Amino acid sequence: MSMAQTQKHRWITGQTHADREAVYGAGDAGQGVFFIEAHRQLRGPYTAAGELLRQLIPTVQQRWPELVERHVVEILSLAPELRAVVPTSRETLTSIAIPEERTRFYARARTLRLTNGVIELLKKLADPARMGPLKLVFENAGDCEHLDGEFFATILRRAHPAQIEVTLSTKPEIEQEMVREALEKYAERVEAPATTQHQPASIETDVLALAKRFVQSDGISDRAEEIAAYESLTEEQRQALHDERADELVARDEVTLGLGAIPWHRERGSSTKAAILALRTPLDYCLNMGFYESCLDFGLRGRKFVDWSDENLEMMWAFTTKSTNSLAALGRAEEAEVLYNDARAHTDNEVILMQAAYATSMLYTRHRQDRDHSTARYWINQALDLAAKVSDEKGRIFRTVFYNNGLALVEMHVGNIEEALRLVTDGQARLNEMLGENEQMLHRSVLMNNKAHILSAMKRYEEALSELNEVIAIDPNYPEYHFDRGNVFSKMDRLAEAINDYTHGIEISPPFPELYYNRAAAYNRMGETQKALADYSYLLEIEPTNLDGRLNRATLYLEAGETGAARLDVEEGLAQDPQHAQLLCTLGLIEMAEEHPEAAEKALRAALAVDETLLEAYANLSVLLFEKEDAQGAVEVLTAAIQHHPQAAVLYFNRAWALQALERYEEAAEDYTQALELGSEEAQEIYFQRGVCLLELGLEEEAFADWKRHLASGESPYLDTIQQVAPVLTNL
């Protein structure tokens, strides 16, 4: 077995930090070796990955600044304190929008892009020409925040231990399933022996000192005597220690401490007001950054400190609506609606009711599994009615335009595309008339982009390009706009320009799977098969569950005759989704290419059992049956296929061929005629074969007319036959 198959990362488990540390040896730090505390209470999202960057980047900035510039988005998203070290940033209208103008939030998938970008940076640094092999040890990794869990699961899968050796140190049980599964698959488990015994304190003065040590650890110490001492204090004593520690951390003025330890201490301190403010700050930050699991956590924690009274209304709504935004982004729309209903039940504040109505509409038209556009229309109309009551003219117009943009989405979903375009176009005009040149630029850019999507759907591509060109001019670093413009170019068959846009999007963004997928498709259409394969391969490295990418790569391998590689992709895909009809169909094609007819038939019939409309499976199964001399079976398969695809010329052509073999010439001639009327690409072949059928039916004049058309279409493989049967045609 190769090293790649046998070498693994390390998973050290033990009940206490001291037991685990005795195994991995924290004193062995040196060049390329990093020890990171990963407990979520310290800095919240990206506690571990952010600390790794805080330790790495000052050196990297000095020695390889080009790497920092390439990955600046990832670096500053995970470790914002590094703005003091990193001199540049690739800002967008989304990232710089003031809170009052923040009308767009990042996609949930963005955090995985950030993680993959950091891993790309680490792999570049682990090159022998730079830092060489890295060893990363993460303590308390089982108590990490969700986004560090995403980072751990991804780096364990993507990093080869010979290049980047990852050690996760955890308690025996791990809550996060994705971390546990990655460790079980990619790491060798080492159980640390229990070697430490901590004795409870016996002197009262020791108790206070020990309790303070626990608080100074920000609650992550697992030393029994410290925990016992802390629990033995009065509530007032504990609150005083938490207040003191929170004040110390605030004085350090580090953003990410406000996402972890500071709110944790304030919640346990003496001031409810301080706790509320300490939870509100990270609530806003995490929503703006797209850290939705953490935002939801802060929102639910904040709701415990406030109620719907007039005094707390603004804070209660902030904690509620940002929790619901996070739930929607996380695909938990039903839970979000419960919170909106709670708000409606407890307040008649028209601003809150207006915002809740709009957001509920978006749940029904965009986020719910069981979308209901009629209900979405009801709620958006409620929002518009309330917006009409806003006394401030500027606020009223902006809210109306904003909600009409939501209504345009509903109209798109129900097929009223012209009305959607009207709503967005009118909104643009009203904002341009009302606002100053630099006001609400984010939402104005959103309207431009939405209008481009509508125009593209209407196949008004030049107009869509005009909108996208304008929005890119004002927000050049937002990669989604280059992705969207590339898609329009692709629809126009301007593939080189599409590839340029996809490539630029790749260059300014953390790894963005859809850019690689669409660029691969464009390369394939241009005949650049190797470049397409490279993009699909990288796509599957960063997103191995992308079944469309896996299917497309398998198809390219199959077309190149690399059936073994194609089979590996298909089998991997079917392991994820055994009922994937197109993968089953491709497996059938692989079996056909490798001359395994029984296995091929089984796979193709399995594909049709999943999707009885799958044209490719019908067509290939009919060919397979015909080659097995089962022409009647081929006819039956094609007859079933035509019921689902009455406009598919290839099905009539194939059935005609099978009917002809069964000497059912009249039916065959009718199918050949139907294939011609549907624009078959096999016209020359059809003219000859229909002529054969007509001859068998005694219709010589019509048959020779078809053969004449056949000969006029180009060089004929049937020339000898025609010369023998109708020499007069070849002498014309």
Coordinates of N, CA, C and O in Angstrom, one line a residue, residues 13 23 80 102 113 151 162 216 390 437 462 486 521 572 623 663 728:
T13 N -7.3 11.3 22.4 CA -8.5 11.4 23.3 C -8.1 11.1 24.7 O -7.2 10.3 25.0
V23 N 0.7 13.2 25.8 CA 0.9 12.4 24.6 C 1.5 13.3 23.5 O 2.4 12.9 22.8
P80 N -9.8 39.0 12.1 CA -9.9 40.4 11.8 C -8.9 41.3 12.5 O -8.6 42.4 12.0
R102 N -27.4 47.6 5.0 CA -27.1 46.2 4.8 C -28.3 45.5 4.4 O -29.1 45.1 5.2
R113 N -16.1 28.1 1.6 CA -15.1 28.7 0.7 C -13.9 29.3 1.5 O -12.8 29.2 1.1
F151 N -13.8 23.5 9.4 CA -12.4 23.6 9.1 C -11.7 22.3 9.4 O -10.9 21.8 8.6
A162 N 1.8 14.0 5.4 CA 3.2 14.2 5.1 C 3.5 15.7 4.9 O 4.6 16.2 5.1
Q216 N -10.2 33.0 34.9 CA -9.1 33.5 34.0 C -8.9 32.5 32.8 O -8.5 33.0 31.7
V390 N -45.5 54.5 6.4 CA -44.3 55.1 6.9 C -44.3 56.6 6.7 O -44.5 57.1 5.6
E437 N -26.0 60.3 -4.9 CA -25.1 59.5 -5.7 C -24.6 58.3 -5.0 O -24.5 57.2 -5.6
E462 N -28.1 41.0 -24.3 CA -27.3 42.2 -24.4 C -27.7 43.2 -23.3 O -26.9 43.8 -22.7
G486 N -20.4 35.8 -16.6 CA -19.9 34.6 -17.3 C -21.0 33.7 -17.7 O -21.0 33.2 -18.9
A521 N -17.5 23.4 -17.7 CA -18.5 23.2 -18.8 C -18.2 24.0 -20.0 O -18.3 23.6 -21.2
E572 N -18.3 6.3 -6.7 CA -18.2 7.2 -5.6 C -19.6 8.0 -5.5 O -20.1 8.2 -4.5
V623 N -30.4 0.3 -28.0 CA -29.2 -0.1 -28.8 C -28.6 -1.4 -28.2 O -28.3 -2.3 -29.0
E663 N -38.9 -6.8 -39.9 CA -39.6 -6.8 -41.2 C -41.0 -6.1 -41.1 O -41.9 -6.5 -41.9
V728 N -29.6 3.2 -62.4 CA -30.0 4.4 -63.1 C -29.7 5.6 -62.2 O -29.3 6.7 -62.6

